[in-house]
Amino acid sequence: HGRSGIGPRRPREPEKQMINLELVIKLEDKLWYILEGMRSSMDISIFCEEWISFSSESSLDTLDKLFKDDRTRKCIRHAIILESISVSLSFYLSEVKLSNLSILTHLRNLMFYVHQNFLILIEFLLGRLP
């Protein structure tokens, strides 16, 4: 029996990964407001909610697919997971009005590094542009 298709099969081309840079910049902006809100003891819950909303609209969860190197992909996945956990924890602790200064200080430091990591991620992304 023969194949029902005409001609030889062509290998599938990989799907083009699309990143909305405007959303990426909005995510960075929200991270900055979360960090600044923590520094000035503001209520950061609205910034966390906005970050969560923007991150669900963006394709951050597939960002690692832009890179071929396995180590780079793994680092990017870990950075994105850390960012999500950090913003979620910040949101939760702002909602329960945590007043433990030591925990808040550690969380603020964590958000500083999360923001720095995100800036590096943006730099990686921009380096991938034609």
PDB file of C-alpha atoms in Angstrom:
ATOM      1  CA  HIS A   1       0.000   0.000   0.000  1.00  0.00           C
ATOM      2  CA  GLY A   2       1.206   3.494  -0.850  1.00  0.00           C
ATOM      3  CA  ARG A   3       0.976   6.717   1.054  1.00  0.00           C
ATOM      4  CA  SER A   4      -2.064   8.826   0.378  1.00  0.00           C
ATOM      5  CA  GLY A   5      -0.088  12.117   0.354  1.00  0.00           C
ATOM      6  CA  ILE A   6       1.551  13.523  -2.726  1.00  0.00           C
ATOM      7  CA  GLY A   7       5.333  13.841  -2.756  1.00  0.00           C
ATOM      8  CA  PRO A   8       7.833  13.291   0.041  1.00  0.00           C
ATOM      9  CA  ARG A   9       7.135  14.490   3.544  1.00  0.00           C
ATOM     10  CA  ARG A  10       8.877  17.649   4.532  1.00  0.00           C
ATOM     11  CA  PRO A  11      10.176  17.993   8.059  1.00  0.00           C
ATOM     12  CA  ARG A  12       8.195  20.399  10.159  1.00  0.00           C
ATOM     13  CA  GLU A  13       9.719  23.792  10.579  1.00  0.00           C
ATOM     14  CA  PRO A  14       9.980  24.899  14.185  1.00  0.00           C
ATOM     15  CA  GLU A  15       7.303  27.349  15.210  1.00  0.00           C
ATOM     16  CA  LYS A  16       8.432  30.944  15.434  1.00  0.00           C
ATOM     17  CA  GLN A  17       8.508  32.155  18.996  1.00  0.00           C
ATOM     18  CA  MET A  18       6.800  35.508  19.380  1.00  0.00           C
ATOM     19  CA  ILE A  19       7.559  37.778  22.306  1.00  0.00           C
ATOM     20  CA  ASN A  20       5.603  40.935  22.968  1.00  0.00           C
ATOM     21  CA  LEU A  21       8.340  43.341  24.054  1.00  0.00           C
ATOM     22  CA  GLU A  22       5.780  45.876  25.226  1.00  0.00           C
ATOM     23  CA  LEU A  23       4.448  43.340  27.743  1.00  0.00           C
ATOM     24  CA  VAL A  24       7.988  42.462  28.813  1.00  0.00           C
ATOM     25  CA  ILE A  25       8.637  46.138  29.556  1.00  0.00           C
ATOM     26  CA  LYS A  26       5.356  46.347  31.491  1.00  0.00           C
ATOM     27  CA  LEU A  27       6.433  43.333  33.551  1.00  0.00           C
ATOM     28  CA  GLU A  28       9.733  45.009  34.358  1.00  0.00           C
ATOM     29  CA  ASP A  29       7.858  48.179  35.287  1.00  0.00           C
ATOM     30  CA  LYS A  30       5.614  46.271  37.708  1.00  0.00           C
ATOM     31  CA  LEU A  31       8.628  44.540  39.277  1.00  0.00           C
ATOM     32  CA  TRP A  32      10.172  47.973  39.801  1.00  0.00           C
ATOM     33  CA  TYR A  33       6.979  49.281  41.460  1.00  0.00           C
ATOM     34  CA  ILE A  34       6.794  46.208  43.696  1.00  0.00           C
ATOM     35  CA  LEU A  35      10.390  46.759  44.787  1.00  0.00           C
ATOM     36  CA  GLU A  36       9.915  50.508  45.314  1.00  0.00           C
ATOM     37  CA  GLY A  37       6.663  49.861  47.171  1.00  0.00           C
ATOM     38  CA  MET A  38       8.486  47.511  49.516  1.00  0.00           C
ATOM     39  CA  ARG A  39      11.201  50.099  50.095  1.00  0.00           C
ATOM     40  CA  SER A  40       8.638  52.738  51.063  1.00  0.00           C
ATOM     41  CA  SER A  41       6.246  50.417  52.949  1.00  0.00           C
ATOM     42  CA  MET A  42       3.439  50.931  50.418  1.00  0.00           C
ATOM     43  CA  ASP A  43       0.678  48.446  49.693  1.00  0.00           C
ATOM     44  CA  ILE A  44       2.113  46.487  46.770  1.00  0.00           C
ATOM     45  CA  SER A  45      -0.799  44.147  46.170  1.00  0.00           C
ATOM     46  CA  ILE A  46      -2.104  46.100  43.144  1.00  0.00           C
ATOM     47  CA  PHE A  47       1.331  45.979  41.483  1.00  0.00           C
ATOM     48  CA  CYS A  48       1.547  42.239  42.162  1.00  0.00           C
ATOM     49  CA  GLU A  49      -1.912  41.712  40.675  1.00  0.00           C
ATOM     50  CA  GLU A  50      -0.957  43.715  37.600  1.00  0.00           C
ATOM     51  CA  TRP A  51       2.281  41.735  37.221  1.00  0.00           C
ATOM     52  CA  ILE A  52       0.310  38.479  37.450  1.00  0.00           C
ATOM     53  CA  SER A  53      -2.164  39.756  34.845  1.00  0.00           C
ATOM     54  CA  PHE A  54       0.564  40.880  32.434  1.00  0.00           C
ATOM     55  CA  SER A  55       2.586  37.702  32.925  1.00  0.00           C
ATOM     56  CA  SER A  56      -0.411  35.566  31.995  1.00  0.00           C
ATOM     57  CA  GLU A  57      -0.781  37.598  28.773  1.00  0.00           C
ATOM     58  CA  SER A  58       2.888  37.334  27.880  1.00  0.00           C
ATOM     59  CA  SER A  59       4.704  34.238  26.719  1.00  0.00           C
ATOM     60  CA  LEU A  60       7.201  34.242  29.561  1.00  0.00           C
ATOM     61  CA  ASP A  61       6.630  30.582  30.247  1.00  0.00           C
ATOM     62  CA  THR A  62       8.000  29.711  26.792  1.00  0.00           C
ATOM     63  CA  LEU A  63      10.772  32.283  26.721  1.00  0.00           C
ATOM     64  CA  ASP A  64      13.456  29.658  27.198  1.00  0.00           C
ATOM     65  CA  LYS A  65      12.607  28.203  23.777  1.00  0.00           C
ATOM     66  CA  LEU A  66      14.256  31.220  22.136  1.00  0.00           C
ATOM     67  CA  PHE A  67      17.631  29.840  23.152  1.00  0.00           C
ATOM     68  CA  LYS A  68      19.371  26.696  21.920  1.00  0.00           C
ATOM     69  CA  ASP A  69      21.881  26.193  24.693  1.00  0.00           C
ATOM     70  CA  ASP A  70      20.441  23.810  27.310  1.00  0.00           C
ATOM     71  CA  ARG A  71      22.194  25.544  30.190  1.00  0.00           C
ATOM     72  CA  THR A  72      20.836  28.941  29.140  1.00  0.00           C
ATOM     73  CA  ARG A  73      17.335  27.494  28.744  1.00  0.00           C
ATOM     74  CA  LYS A  74      17.470  25.945  32.192  1.00  0.00           C
ATOM     75  CA  CYS A  75      18.721  29.193  33.782  1.00  0.00           C
ATOM     76  CA  ILE A  76      15.931  31.162  32.112  1.00  0.00           C
ATOM     77  CA  ARG A  77      13.284  28.669  33.261  1.00  0.00           C
ATOM     78  CA  HIS A  78      14.602  28.880  36.824  1.00  0.00           C
ATOM     79  CA  ALA A  79      14.668  32.689  36.723  1.00  0.00           C
ATOM     80  CA  ILE A  80      11.065  32.830  35.517  1.00  0.00           C
ATOM     81  CA  ILE A  81       9.939  30.360  38.188  1.00  0.00           C
ATOM     82  CA  LEU A  82      11.772  32.327  40.884  1.00  0.00           C
ATOM     83  CA  GLU A  83      10.180  35.533  39.649  1.00  0.00           C
ATOM     84  CA  SER A  84       6.684  34.035  39.737  1.00  0.00           C
ATOM     85  CA  ILE A  85       7.163  32.600  43.211  1.00  0.00           C
ATOM     86  CA  SER A  86       8.633  35.862  44.510  1.00  0.00           C
ATOM     87  CA  VAL A  87       5.799  38.009  43.182  1.00  0.00           C
ATOM     88  CA  SER A  88       3.208  35.510  44.467  1.00  0.00           C
ATOM     89  CA  LEU A  89       4.814  35.455  47.905  1.00  0.00           C
ATOM     90  CA  SER A  90       5.017  39.260  47.939  1.00  0.00           C
ATOM     91  CA  PHE A  91       1.345  39.445  47.016  1.00  0.00           C
ATOM     92  CA  TYR A  92       0.343  36.976  49.730  1.00  0.00           C
ATOM     93  CA  LEU A  93       2.390  38.697  52.425  1.00  0.00           C
ATOM     94  CA  SER A  94       1.000  42.098  51.446  1.00  0.00           C
ATOM     95  CA  GLU A  95      -2.531  40.722  51.699  1.00  0.00           C
ATOM     96  CA  VAL A  96      -2.012  39.236  55.183  1.00  0.00           C
ATOM     97  CA  LYS A  97      -0.296  42.470  56.293  1.00  0.00           C
ATOM     98  CA  LEU A  98       2.808  40.717  57.574  1.00  0.00           C
ATOM     99  CA  SER A  99       4.727  42.936  59.976  1.00  0.00           C
ATOM    100  CA  ASN A 100       7.805  40.784  60.662  1.00  0.00           C
ATOM    101  CA  LEU A 101      10.605  43.185  59.720  1.00  0.00           C
ATOM    102  CA  SER A 102      13.197  40.446  59.205  1.00  0.00           C
ATOM    103  CA  ILE A 103      11.039  38.555  56.698  1.00  0.00           C
ATOM    104  CA  LEU A 104      10.083  41.758  54.897  1.00  0.00           C
ATOM    105  CA  THR A 105      13.753  42.733  54.623  1.00  0.00           C
ATOM    106  CA  HIS A 106      14.650  39.351  53.133  1.00  0.00           C
ATOM    107  CA  LEU A 107      11.722  39.568  50.744  1.00  0.00           C
ATOM    108  CA  ARG A 108      12.720  43.068  49.651  1.00  0.00           C
ATOM    109  CA  ASN A 109      16.268  41.821  49.007  1.00  0.00           C
ATOM    110  CA  LEU A 110      14.879  38.879  47.053  1.00  0.00           C
ATOM    111  CA  MET A 111      12.753  41.213  44.926  1.00  0.00           C
ATOM    112  CA  PHE A 112      15.816  43.370  44.257  1.00  0.00           C
ATOM    113  CA  TYR A 113      17.632  40.357  42.817  1.00  0.00           C
ATOM    114  CA  VAL A 114      14.547  39.188  40.939  1.00  0.00           C
ATOM    115  CA  HIS A 115      14.330  42.623  39.300  1.00  0.00           C
ATOM    116  CA  GLN A 116      18.041  42.517  38.438  1.00  0.00           C
ATOM    117  CA  ASN A 117      17.610  39.039  36.936  1.00  0.00           C
ATOM    118  CA  PHE A 118      14.712  40.285  34.849  1.00  0.00           C
ATOM    119  CA  LEU A 119      16.832  43.136  33.504  1.00  0.00           C
ATOM    120  CA  ILE A 120      19.459  40.586  32.465  1.00  0.00           C
ATOM    121  CA  LEU A 121      16.740  38.503  30.826  1.00  0.00           C
ATOM    122  CA  ILE A 122      15.612  41.556  28.836  1.00  0.00           C
ATOM    123  CA  GLU A 123      19.210  42.081  27.767  1.00  0.00           C
ATOM    124  CA  PHE A 124      19.347  38.445  26.567  1.00  0.00           C
ATOM    125  CA  LEU A 125      16.096  38.949  24.659  1.00  0.00           C
ATOM    126  CA  LEU A 126      17.282  42.099  22.986  1.00  0.00           C
ATOM    127  CA  GLY A 127      20.457  40.275  21.995  1.00  0.00           C
ATOM    128  CA  ARG A 128      18.303  37.758  20.100  1.00  0.00           C
ATOM    129  CA  LEU A 129      16.612  40.400  17.967  1.00  0.00           C
ATOM    130  CA  PRO A 130      17.702  40.582  14.329  1.00  0.00           C
TER     131      PRO A 130
END
